[in-house]
Amino acid sequence: MERVNFQEIEKKWQLKFSSQKLYNSKGKKFYCLEMFPYPSGKIHMGHVRNYTIGDVVARYKFMKGFNVLHPMGWDAFGLPAENASKQNNLHPKKWTNQNIVTMKTQLKMLGLSIDWDLEISTCDKDYYKHQQEIFIDFFNEGLVSRKETYVNWDPIEKTVLANEQVIDGKGWRSNAVVERKKLSQWFFNITKFSNQLLNDLDNLDGWPEKVKLMQKNWIGKSYGSEINFKIEKNKDEVKIFTTRPDTIFGASFLALSIDHPLSKNFKDKKDFQKFQEECNKTGTTEEALANAEKIGFDTGLFALHPLIKNKKIPIFFANFVLMDYGSGAIFGCPAHDQRDFDFAKKYKLEIIRVVSDGDTQKDLTEAYTGAGKMINSDFLNGLDVDQAKKKIIQEIENRKLGKRQTLFRLKDWGISRQRYWGCPIPMIYLEDGSVVPVDKSELPVELPDDIDLNSKGNPLESHPKWKFTKHKSSGKKAIRETDTLDTFVDSSWYFLRFCSPEHKSSPFDIKKVDYWMPVDQYIGGIEHAILHLLYSRFFSKGLAKCKKNFSLSEPFKNLFTQGMVCHESYKDIKGNWLYPDEVEKLDPKTVVKRDDKSKVKVGPPESMSKSKKNTIDPEKMIKEYGADAVRWFILSDSPPEKDVQWSDTGVASANKFLQKIWNLNILISNRKENRVTKNVEEKFVANINTYVDKVDKSIENFRFNVSIANFYEIYNFIKDYLSSEISNKVLSENIIKIMKLMIPFAPHLSNECLELFKCKNVNKWPEIDKNKIIDEINFAVQINGKTRDIIKIQRGLGEKEIKDIIRKNSKAKKFLENNDIFKTIFVQNKIINFIIRNK
RNA sequence: GCCCUCGUGGUGAAAUUGGUAGACACAAAGGACUUAAAAUCCUUGCCCUUUUGGGAGUGCCAGUUCGAGUCUGGCCGAGGGCACCA
C-alpha cells in the first residue's frame, strides 16, 4: 500500500489554507478566539492543544455555514523578555520579534485556519497607543487612582521583584533577603464594579460553573457589621469590621494592621519598629501571609467592650490583619476563629465560648466555627448563629455603636510595574506637584529603544532624554511616569482590537465591534480562570462607562477552559533533570540514561515546564509524525478540559491510523464493482448517518476524544463493508461524508482524500436524513436491579410488547417462572426491572 | 492556610435526565502470515467454573433509591489559583 508523505501533503494544503479564510458573508457571525500566546521562544504542547481545540471549533462552525472570525496575535510585553535580554545581551524588542517569527512559522505548521491578516502584537506602538488612550479615558472617568502598596524589594539589585522571582524569601539573582517596600502606584478602580462583576456572572450561561464560582469567591461579597470600640483614657475610636458580629460577647482583643492610622502614635518606638521590620520579612502574597506565624505587638492600650460594662480588652497590632480589607481592624474571638485562637494561645488571652458545640465543659483544642446555640451572650443567648447575627446588627444600629455593612474581598487592580518592557503609562508629573495625562495628540508615548539594560532598577529611570519632557498645553517642565503597565492590561482588550486591527483613529471601529462581539467561543487555560478573565470583564464595563456608543458588558459569551499537557519527569543519579530525549526505556519499569546507561529516577506526570525539562518539542513531533497526527493525538487521549499525558506511542499510533484512513480511501477509489443488495446498502447508510450524528453531537459538546473514538469505530465499520454487496457509488458518497467530518481534526489528510474523490463543496458539513438512522437499540432486562439479559429491540417499543418478548425468549425468563412479580419498573428505550419474590 | 476541581482495568479513557460499567485506543501476553524481522491481522485481558453460568467491582466509609460511576454527608489522595509569571 502507498505510504502517505504527510510532510508533502501538509505543505501543499497549508499553502491553500493561508489564502482560504472562514468567512461566509451570508452566515451568522461566530467569533472564535483562543488566548493569544506569550512569545517565549518556541511553541509548546500547551499551545498545540489550545489552538487545535480552537481550530476544530472554527472549522466546524465554518462548515456549518457560520461567518467565522478566527484571529491570532501576540501578548508580547513581559518579564521573560527582560530576563532573556540580560542573559544574552539581546534587546527585548529583538528577542520578542525573533520569537514571534519562529512561533508564527510553527503555528502555520499545525495547519490552523487563522486569518493572519488580523495579526496584532501588544508591543507594537500601533497597539499600545490605543491602550494609552483607553488609560486616559479611564483616568478622566475616575477609574484610575494612586495608592500606596507593598512590593518585593531586592536591596542588592535595587529593583522590584515579581513574586516568582522571590524564592524562599530571597531574590533569585542576588540571593538577598527580600524586603517589603511601600511604593505609590497606579490602580484601576475595579472595585467600583464589584457588584456588577458579581451579578453579571449569573448571565454567563456559557461559562463553566467552576470558573464562575472561583470568580464569585474572589470577589467575595460578605455581609457583616462595622462596630466602633472606644479606647480607654483616649479620645480615639477604633472602627472594626466583622462578618461574625454574633460572637461579639466572646471578643477578647482587638487586632490592627500595622498600616492602621493608629500606628502613627507608635512609629518612633523602637520595639514597634522592630515589629514592623519583622512583619516586612513576610512576603507580599496572600499565601505567605496565611502561612506565616501569627505575631502581634501589644500596644498597652485597652478598648472598652461596647456591650459589656467595665470590660476592657487589649489592643494589638497583628501581621494577619490587612489594611486593604475592611477598616484594617478586627476584634478577636478566639473560641470561634482559628487565627484568633492561635493568636490568643500565643499571647495568653482569654478564650470565651459564645456558640455551643454541645459539650462546653472540655477545653477547646481548636476554634469551633460550626453552628450552634448562643451562650454567654446576654440577650443573644439561646438564638442560633443566623438569628443572633440579625439581632446583634439591629441592636448595634439601635445603640449607634456601628452599622450594617457589605464588604468585598476584591481589591483594586495595581497596574504599575517598575519595568522597561511594557506599555508606558501616559502620565506626567509637573513641577508644581500635579500629575496629569499626556495630551492625546502626543500619543503614543513611545518606549525608547536606546536603554541600558544593565542599569539598576527600571532602565527608564536612568534615561534622562526620555524621562524629562514638557507639558504640552502649559509648556511647563515635566517628568514622565517611568512605570509601565501590568501586561494583564494588554490582554484585557485585545479581543476588541482583533475586530478592526487596522483602525487608526481609536482603539476599535465601533461598527465592527458591534458586529463581532461578544466572543462566541473563548478557549484557554484554566490558570486564567480568575485574573485575566476578571480584568477583561472589568475593561468591557469600564469602556461602556467611557464611550457612549459602546454597550458591551460581557466580552466572552462561551468559555472553555482546557487542561494542561503533562509528561513524566526524569532525574539522573546526581539529581539533575533530564529531557525525555536523554533517557531510554528498557522496559516499562526500567529507565536509563541514553549515553552511559546509568539509572534514571522517573517522576509522576506533571505539567510540562522548562525547569523540569519534561517537555516535548511540537516541531520535532510534527516533522516526525505529521501535523495531523499531532493534532489527532492531542485531541484523542483525554477530554479537552482535563489534563492530557503526552505519549510518543500515542502520536505514533495516531500516525498509523491516519495512514490506514488513506489506505481505506485508496481501496474504495480502486474498488471493483460488486453485486449489490438493497438491504445491505440501506443498513450501511443508516449506520454512517448514525455516526455522522454522533460526531456532530460530540463536537458540539466539546467531547473531541469521543469524536475520535467514533472515527476509529467508523473505520472498523467501513473496512468490513469493502467486500460486501454494496455499490462503489454508495461507498464513495459515504466516505466523503466521513472525510468531511474529519476536516476539523486532520485538515490536511481529509482534504487530500476529498480531492481523490474530486469532491466539490468540501467545506460544507454533511447533512443527513434523520429518519435514516439506526433505530435498533440494546435494552437491559433486570431482575431485582441486576442485569440478566440485554435484548435488541426497535426504538419506542412499549412495556407490554417487551414483556411478551421476555416471556418468549430471554435469559431472564427462568427468573420469572415460579416467582411473583411484585413490582415492575419500565423505562422506555432503556431498561425494565422486575422486582420478584419467591412464591 | 484559603478558594476551586478531579479520583473508573497495567495505562489514557467511555457511559442523555440516576437505568447494559469499561466503548475506543495505548501497553502486554499468545497466535496467524513470513526462512527471519518489520508491517499487518486475530485472540486474551478481576475471581470461581471445562463450558453454560455465577460473583465481586468506578479512591475509602455511610446514606437515599426498584436501581448509584452519576445524588447527599464524612474521610483520604492528586492538581489549579491566591492579586508583580503569563
mmCIF file of N, CA, C and O in Angstrom, chain A residues 692-768:
data_model
loop_
_atom_site.group_PDB
_atom_site.id
_atom_site.type_symbol
_atom_site.label_atom_id
_atom_site.label_comp_id
_atom_site.label_asym_id
_atom_site.label_seq_id
_atom_site.Cartn_x
_atom_site.Cartn_y
_atom_site.Cartn_z
ATOM 1 N N VAL A 692 -22.445 10.029 11.777
ATOM 2 C CA VAL A 692 -22.367 11.470 11.497
ATOM 3 C C VAL A 692 -23.056 12.235 12.627
ATOM 4 O O VAL A 692 -22.526 13.216 13.159
ATOM 5 N N ASP A 693 -24.203 11.733 13.011
ATOM 6 C CA ASP A 693 -24.960 12.352 14.089
ATOM 7 C C ASP A 693 -24.175 12.358 15.404
ATOM 8 O O ASP A 693 -24.120 13.358 16.114
ATOM 9 N N LYS A 694 -23.519 11.223 15.668
ATOM 10 C CA LYS A 694 -22.734 11.101 16.906
ATOM 11 C C LYS A 694 -21.564 12.080 16.925
ATOM 12 O O LYS A 694 -21.311 12.741 17.934
ATOM 13 N N VAL A 695 -20.826 12.143 15.803
ATOM 14 C CA VAL A 695 -19.659 13.030 15.748
ATOM 15 C C VAL A 695 -20.112 14.483 15.915
ATOM 16 O O VAL A 695 -19.518 15.258 16.671
ATOM 17 N N ASP A 696 -21.198 14.828 15.234
ATOM 18 C CA ASP A 696 -21.745 16.175 15.332
ATOM 19 C C ASP A 696 -22.024 16.541 16.792
ATOM 20 O O ASP A 696 -21.598 17.579 17.292
ATOM 21 N N LYS A 697 -22.705 15.643 17.478
ATOM 22 C CA LYS A 697 -23.048 15.907 18.881
ATOM 23 C C LYS A 697 -21.812 16.019 19.757
ATOM 24 O O LYS A 697 -21.734 16.875 20.634
ATOM 25 N N SER A 698 -20.835 15.143 19.528
ATOM 26 C CA SER A 698 -19.659 15.177 20.396
ATOM 27 C C SER A 698 -18.855 16.458 20.162
ATOM 28 O O SER A 698 -18.255 16.981 21.097
ATOM 29 N N ILE A 699 -18.859 16.985 18.929
ATOM 30 C CA ILE A 699 -18.149 18.255 18.700
ATOM 31 C C ILE A 699 -18.889 19.390 19.420
ATOM 32 O O ILE A 699 -18.280 20.190 20.128
ATOM 33 N N GLU A 700 -20.201 19.412 19.264
ATOM 34 C CA GLU A 700 -20.998 20.456 19.933
ATOM 35 C C GLU A 700 -20.736 20.460 21.442
ATOM 36 O O GLU A 700 -20.715 21.497 22.075
ATOM 37 N N ASN A 701 -20.537 19.268 22.008
ATOM 38 C CA ASN A 701 -20.332 19.159 23.463
ATOM 39 C C ASN A 701 -18.866 19.194 23.877
ATOM 40 O O ASN A 701 -18.550 18.873 25.022
ATOM 41 N N PHE A 702 -17.977 19.552 22.942
ATOM 42 C CA PHE A 702 -16.542 19.593 23.258
ATOM 43 C C PHE A 702 -16.020 18.243 23.752
ATOM 44 O O PHE A 702 -15.145 18.189 24.608
ATOM 45 N N ARG A 703 -16.573 17.144 23.207
ATOM 46 C CA ARG A 703 -16.067 15.821 23.578
ATOM 47 C C ARG A 703 -15.252 15.299 22.400
ATOM 48 O O ARG A 703 -15.631 14.336 21.754
ATOM 49 N N PHE A 704 -14.122 15.981 22.127
ATOM 50 C CA PHE A 704 -13.355 15.642 20.927
ATOM 51 C C PHE A 704 -12.722 14.261 21.032
ATOM 52 O O PHE A 704 -12.531 13.597 20.029
ATOM 53 N N ASN A 705 -12.413 13.823 22.240
ATOM 54 C CA ASN A 705 -11.876 12.471 22.396
ATOM 55 C C ASN A 705 -12.920 11.433 22.002
ATOM 56 O O ASN A 705 -12.589 10.386 21.453
ATOM 57 N N VAL A 706 -14.183 11.737 22.233
ATOM 58 C CA VAL A 706 -15.248 10.828 21.838
ATOM 59 C C VAL A 706 -15.411 10.866 20.314
ATOM 60 O O VAL A 706 -15.591 9.826 19.680
ATOM 61 N N SER A 707 -15.308 12.064 19.725
ATOM 62 C CA SER A 707 -15.370 12.151 18.264
ATOM 63 C C SER A 707 -14.321 11.225 17.662
ATOM 64 O O SER A 707 -14.587 10.499 16.705
ATOM 65 N N ILE A 708 -13.130 11.270 18.228
ATOM 66 C CA ILE A 708 -12.037 10.491 17.651
ATOM 67 C C ILE A 708 -12.272 8.994 17.844
ATOM 68 O O ILE A 708 -12.051 8.201 16.926
ATOM 69 N N ALA A 709 -12.789 8.624 19.011
ATOM 70 C CA ALA A 709 -13.153 7.211 19.217
ATOM 71 C C ALA A 709 -14.181 6.791 18.169
ATOM 72 O O ALA A 709 -14.132 5.680 17.643
ATOM 73 N N ASN A 710 -15.099 7.716 17.835
ATOM 74 C CA ASN A 710 -16.081 7.422 16.792
ATOM 75 C C ASN A 710 -15.417 7.161 15.448
ATOM 76 O O ASN A 710 -15.835 6.279 14.713
ATOM 77 N N PHE A 711 -14.365 7.935 15.136
ATOM 78 C CA PHE A 711 -13.679 7.709 13.861
ATOM 79 C C PHE A 711 -13.036 6.323 13.804
ATOM 80 O O PHE A 711 -13.022 5.687 12.755
ATOM 81 N N TYR A 712 -12.505 5.861 14.927
ATOM 82 C CA TYR A 712 -11.946 4.510 14.962
ATOM 83 C C TYR A 712 -13.045 3.477 14.688
ATOM 84 O O TYR A 712 -12.859 2.528 13.933
ATOM 85 N N GLU A 713 -14.207 3.687 15.305
ATOM 86 C CA GLU A 713 -15.323 2.771 15.088
ATOM 87 C C GLU A 713 -15.757 2.811 13.629
ATOM 88 O O GLU A 713 -16.032 1.773 13.022
ATOM 89 N N ILE A 714 -15.814 4.015 13.086
ATOM 90 C CA ILE A 714 -16.243 4.174 11.697
ATOM 91 C C ILE A 714 -15.290 3.431 10.763
ATOM 92 O O ILE A 714 -15.716 2.712 9.865
ATOM 93 N N TYR A 715 -13.993 3.574 11.036
ATOM 94 C CA TYR A 715 -13.001 2.886 10.204
ATOM 95 C C TYR A 715 -13.238 1.375 10.253
ATOM 96 O O TYR A 715 -13.314 0.708 9.212
ATOM 97 N N ASN A 716 -13.367 0.832 11.447
ATOM 98 C CA ASN A 716 -13.585 -0.613 11.597
ATOM 99 C C ASN A 716 -14.866 -1.043 10.900
ATOM 100 O O ASN A 716 -14.939 -2.134 10.332
ATOM 101 N N PHE A 717 -15.848 -0.162 10.935
ATOM 102 C CA PHE A 717 -17.135 -0.471 10.332
ATOM 103 C C PHE A 717 -17.045 -0.489 8.799
ATOM 104 O O PHE A 717 -17.457 -1.461 8.143
ATOM 105 N N ILE A 718 -16.464 0.561 8.224
ATOM 106 C CA ILE A 718 -16.421 0.658 6.752
ATOM 107 C C ILE A 718 -15.539 -0.439 6.155
ATOM 108 O O ILE A 718 -15.884 -1.054 5.146
ATOM 109 N N LYS A 719 -14.424 -0.689 6.803
ATOM 110 C CA LYS A 719 -13.465 -1.687 6.328
ATOM 111 C C LYS A 719 -14.167 -3.033 6.083
ATOM 112 O O LYS A 719 -13.908 -3.714 5.093
ATOM 113 N N ASP A 720 -15.088 -3.386 6.999
ATOM 114 C CA ASP A 720 -15.800 -4.659 6.882
ATOM 115 C C ASP A 720 -16.788 -4.682 5.722
ATOM 116 O O ASP A 720 -17.252 -5.741 5.325
ATOM 117 N N TYR A 721 -17.118 -3.495 5.217
ATOM 118 C CA TYR A 721 -18.105 -3.444 4.134
ATOM 119 C C TYR A 721 -17.476 -3.500 2.749
ATOM 120 O O TYR A 721 -18.182 -3.579 1.752
ATOM 121 N N LEU A 722 -16.135 -3.421 2.684
ATOM 122 C CA LEU A 722 -15.481 -3.351 1.378
ATOM 123 C C LEU A 722 -15.832 -4.558 0.511
ATOM 124 O O LEU A 722 -15.986 -4.446 -0.694
ATOM 125 N N SER A 723 -15.977 -5.712 1.162
ATOM 126 C CA SER A 723 -16.225 -6.928 0.386
ATOM 127 C C SER A 723 -17.710 -7.303 0.353
ATOM 128 O O SER A 723 -18.068 -8.350 -0.134
ATOM 129 N N SER A 724 -18.570 -6.426 0.872
ATOM 130 C CA SER A 724 -19.982 -6.821 0.919
ATOM 131 C C SER A 724 -20.743 -6.264 -0.299
ATOM 132 O O SER A 724 -20.187 -5.550 -1.136
ATOM 133 N N GLU A 725 -22.021 -6.599 -0.350
ATOM 134 C CA GLU A 725 -22.810 -6.317 -1.559
ATOM 135 C C GLU A 725 -23.315 -4.875 -1.547
ATOM 136 O O GLU A 725 -24.447 -4.594 -1.158
ATOM 137 N N ILE A 726 -22.434 -4.028 -1.991
ATOM 138 C CA ILE A 726 -22.682 -2.594 -1.892
ATOM 139 C C ILE A 726 -21.993 -1.924 -3.082
ATOM 140 O O ILE A 726 -20.954 -2.404 -3.550
ATOM 141 N N SER A 727 -22.595 -0.854 -3.602
ATOM 142 C CA SER A 727 -22.034 -0.248 -4.814
ATOM 143 C C SER A 727 -20.904 0.716 -4.465
ATOM 144 O O SER A 727 -20.847 1.266 -3.366
ATOM 145 N N ASN A 728 -20.027 0.939 -5.420
ATOM 146 C CA ASN A 728 -18.941 1.899 -5.234
ATOM 147 C C ASN A 728 -19.483 3.306 -5.016
ATOM 148 O O ASN A 728 -18.901 4.103 -4.300
ATOM 149 N N LYS A 729 -20.637 3.575 -5.668
ATOM 150 C CA LYS A 729 -21.220 4.896 -5.549
ATOM 151 C C LYS A 729 -21.590 5.173 -4.089
ATOM 152 O O LYS A 729 -21.234 6.207 -3.522
ATOM 153 N N VAL A 730 -22.291 4.206 -3.489
ATOM 154 C CA VAL A 730 -22.696 4.380 -2.084
ATOM 155 C C VAL A 730 -21.471 4.463 -1.183
ATOM 156 O O VAL A 730 -21.389 5.316 -0.290
ATOM 157 N N LEU A 731 -20.491 3.619 -1.429
ATOM 158 C CA LEU A 731 -19.282 3.654 -0.602
ATOM 159 C C LEU A 731 -18.589 5.008 -0.692
ATOM 160 O O LEU A 731 -18.249 5.608 0.332
ATOM 161 N N SER A 732 -18.408 5.519 -1.916
ATOM 162 C CA SER A 732 -17.652 6.772 -2.023
ATOM 163 C C SER A 732 -18.465 7.963 -1.516
ATOM 164 O O SER A 732 -17.927 8.851 -0.870
ATOM 165 N N GLU A 733 -19.764 7.949 -1.753
ATOM 166 C CA GLU A 733 -20.603 9.028 -1.208
ATOM 167 C C GLU A 733 -20.454 9.122 0.316
ATOM 168 O O GLU A 733 -20.423 10.210 0.887
ATOM 169 N N ASN A 734 -20.365 7.944 0.919
ATOM 170 C CA ASN A 734 -20.331 7.935 2.380
ATOM 171 C C ASN A 734 -18.948 8.162 2.961
ATOM 172 O O ASN A 734 -18.817 8.768 4.022
ATOM 173 N N ILE A 735 -17.916 7.708 2.258
ATOM 174 C CA ILE A 735 -16.575 8.018 2.763
ATOM 175 C C ILE A 735 -16.344 9.527 2.648
ATOM 176 O O ILE A 735 -15.667 10.126 3.486
ATOM 177 N N ILE A 736 -16.977 10.141 1.649
ATOM 178 C CA ILE A 736 -16.862 11.601 1.523
ATOM 179 C C ILE A 736 -17.469 12.290 2.751
ATOM 180 O O ILE A 736 -16.876 13.203 3.325
ATOM 181 N N LYS A 737 -18.637 11.790 3.161
ATOM 182 C CA LYS A 737 -19.253 12.360 4.373
ATOM 183 C C LYS A 737 -18.272 12.291 5.547
ATOM 184 O O LYS A 737 -18.086 13.262 6.290
ATOM 185 N N ILE A 738 -17.646 11.115 5.688
ATOM 186 C CA ILE A 738 -16.757 10.913 6.836
ATOM 187 C C ILE A 738 -15.511 11.780 6.729
ATOM 188 O O ILE A 738 -15.055 12.356 7.720
ATOM 189 N N MET A 739 -14.962 11.914 5.539
ATOM 190 C CA MET A 739 -13.768 12.755 5.377
ATOM 191 C C MET A 739 -14.082 14.217 5.682
ATOM 192 O O MET A 739 -13.255 14.937 6.213
ATOM 193 N N LYS A 740 -15.301 14.628 5.361
ATOM 194 C CA LYS A 740 -15.703 15.993 5.723
ATOM 195 C C LYS A 740 -15.744 16.157 7.243
ATOM 196 O O LYS A 740 -15.294 17.166 7.780
ATOM 197 N N LEU A 741 -16.261 15.136 7.921
ATOM 198 C CA LEU A 741 -16.294 15.203 9.386
ATOM 199 C C LEU A 741 -14.891 15.316 9.961
ATOM 200 O O LEU A 741 -14.682 15.866 11.040
ATOM 201 N N MET A 742 -13.932 14.747 9.213
ATOM 202 C CA MET A 742 -12.560 14.724 9.744
ATOM 203 C C MET A 742 -11.790 16.016 9.505
ATOM 204 O O MET A 742 -10.725 16.214 10.093
ATOM 205 N N ILE A 743 -12.319 16.887 8.644
ATOM 206 C CA ILE A 743 -11.582 18.124 8.320
ATOM 207 C C ILE A 743 -11.172 18.917 9.576
ATOM 208 O O ILE A 743 -10.012 19.293 9.717
ATOM 209 N N PRO A 744 -12.070 19.141 10.527
ATOM 210 C CA PRO A 744 -11.655 19.932 11.685
ATOM 211 C C PRO A 744 -10.510 19.282 12.476
ATOM 212 O O PRO A 744 -9.727 19.979 13.102
ATOM 213 N N PHE A 745 -10.405 17.970 12.421
ATOM 214 C CA PHE A 745 -9.416 17.267 13.236
ATOM 215 C C PHE A 745 -8.089 17.095 12.489
ATOM 216 O O PHE A 745 -7.031 17.363 13.039
ATOM 217 N N ALA A 746 -8.176 16.601 11.255
ATOM 218 C CA ALA A 746 -6.978 16.355 10.453
ATOM 219 C C ALA A 746 -7.194 16.998 9.087
ATOM 220 O O ALA A 746 -7.497 16.320 8.108
ATOM 221 N N PRO A 747 -7.053 18.325 9.014
ATOM 222 C CA PRO A 747 -7.464 19.037 7.803
ATOM 223 C C PRO A 747 -6.649 18.672 6.561
ATOM 224 O O PRO A 747 -7.182 18.679 5.468
ATOM 225 N N HIS A 748 -5.361 18.368 6.739
ATOM 226 C CA HIS A 748 -4.545 18.108 5.546
ATOM 227 C C HIS A 748 -4.958 16.801 4.885
ATOM 228 O O HIS A 748 -5.258 16.770 3.695
ATOM 229 N N LEU A 749 -4.965 15.726 5.666
ATOM 230 C CA LEU A 749 -5.271 14.407 5.109
ATOM 231 C C LEU A 749 -6.695 14.354 4.558
ATOM 232 O O LEU A 749 -6.919 13.839 3.462
ATOM 233 N N SER A 750 -7.653 14.909 5.302
ATOM 234 C CA SER A 750 -9.028 14.789 4.821
ATOM 235 C C SER A 750 -9.236 15.573 3.529
ATOM 236 O O SER A 750 -9.946 15.110 2.642
ATOM 237 N N ASN A 751 -8.589 16.721 3.403
ATOM 238 C CA ASN A 751 -8.695 17.451 2.136
ATOM 239 C C ASN A 751 -8.071 16.664 0.992
ATOM 240 O O ASN A 751 -8.589 16.657 -0.114
ATOM 241 N N GLU A 752 -6.950 16.014 1.300
ATOM 242 C CA GLU A 752 -6.278 15.202 0.291
ATOM 243 C C GLU A 752 -7.199 14.064 -0.166
ATOM 244 O O GLU A 752 -7.302 13.764 -1.358
ATOM 245 N N CYS A 753 -7.875 13.426 0.789
ATOM 246 C CA CYS A 753 -8.779 12.322 0.468
ATOM 247 C C CYS A 753 -9.964 12.821 -0.351
ATOM 248 O O CYS A 753 -10.387 12.175 -1.309
ATOM 249 N N LEU A 754 -10.492 13.978 0.033
ATOM 250 C CA LEU A 754 -11.644 14.523 -0.688
ATOM 251 C C LEU A 754 -11.261 14.873 -2.118
ATOM 252 O O LEU A 754 -12.066 14.747 -3.037
ATOM 253 N N GLU A 755 -10.004 15.281 -2.299
ATOM 254 C CA GLU A 755 -9.520 15.603 -3.630
ATOM 255 C C GLU A 755 -9.480 14.339 -4.490
ATOM 256 O O GLU A 755 -9.779 14.360 -5.678
ATOM 257 N N LEU A 756 -9.156 13.243 -3.837
ATOM 258 C CA LEU A 756 -9.112 11.940 -4.501
ATOM 259 C C LEU A 756 -10.460 11.620 -5.144
ATOM 260 O O LEU A 756 -10.535 11.040 -6.226
ATOM 261 N N PHE A 757 -11.527 11.993 -4.462
ATOM 262 C CA PHE A 757 -12.882 11.710 -4.971
ATOM 263 C C PHE A 757 -13.452 12.916 -5.736
ATOM 264 O O PHE A 757 -14.646 12.960 -5.999
ATOM 265 N N LYS A 758 -12.578 13.876 -6.036
ATOM 266 C CA LYS A 758 -12.988 15.078 -6.775
ATOM 267 C C LYS A 758 -14.221 15.721 -6.148
ATOM 268 O O LYS A 758 -15.175 16.101 -6.834
ATOM 269 N N CYS A 759 -14.196 15.819 -4.831
ATOM 270 C CA CYS A 759 -15.351 16.335 -4.103
ATOM 271 C C CYS A 759 -15.450 17.853 -4.236
ATOM 272 O O CYS A 759 -14.460 18.574 -4.117
ATOM 273 N N LYS A 760 -16.674 18.314 -4.530
ATOM 274 C CA LYS A 760 -16.930 19.758 -4.502
ATOM 275 C C LYS A 760 -17.627 20.074 -3.177
ATOM 276 O O LYS A 760 -17.975 19.168 -2.442
ATOM 277 N N ASN A 761 -17.854 21.311 -2.871
ATOM 278 C CA ASN A 761 -18.447 21.708 -1.574
ATOM 279 C C ASN A 761 -17.706 21.060 -0.404
ATOM 280 O O ASN A 761 -18.317 20.537 0.507
ATOM 281 N N VAL A 762 -16.397 21.081 -0.498
ATOM 282 C CA VAL A 762 -15.599 20.401 0.535
ATOM 283 C C VAL A 762 -15.940 20.928 1.921
ATOM 284 O O VAL A 762 -16.092 20.163 2.870
ATOM 285 N N ASN A 763 -16.066 22.250 2.044
ATOM 286 C CA ASN A 763 -16.246 22.835 3.369
ATOM 287 C C ASN A 763 -17.710 22.985 3.769
ATOM 288 O O ASN A 763 -18.089 23.940 4.435
ATOM 289 N N LYS A 764 -18.522 22.027 3.337
ATOM 290 C CA LYS A 764 -19.914 22.047 3.758
ATOM 291 C C LYS A 764 -20.163 20.793 4.588
ATOM 292 O O LYS A 764 -19.877 19.687 4.166
ATOM 293 N N TRP A 765 -20.663 20.980 5.778
ATOM 294 C CA TRP A 765 -20.878 19.859 6.698
ATOM 295 C C TRP A 765 -21.931 18.907 6.112
ATOM 296 O O TRP A 765 -22.948 19.380 5.606
ATOM 297 N N PRO A 766 -21.710 17.591 6.148
ATOM 298 C CA PRO A 766 -22.680 16.680 5.538
ATOM 299 C C PRO A 766 -24.027 16.732 6.242
ATOM 300 O O PRO A 766 -24.084 16.760 7.475
ATOM 301 N N GLU A 767 -25.076 16.777 5.419
ATOM 302 C CA GLU A 767 -26.411 16.747 6.016
ATOM 303 C C GLU A 767 -26.941 15.329 5.912
ATOM 304 O O GLU A 767 -26.742 14.661 4.907
ATOM 305 N N ILE A 768 -27.601 14.887 6.957
ATOM 306 C CA ILE A 768 -28.097 13.512 6.935
ATOM 307 C C ILE A 768 -29.606 13.493 7.101
ATOM 308 O O ILE A 768 -30.195 14.430 7.645
#
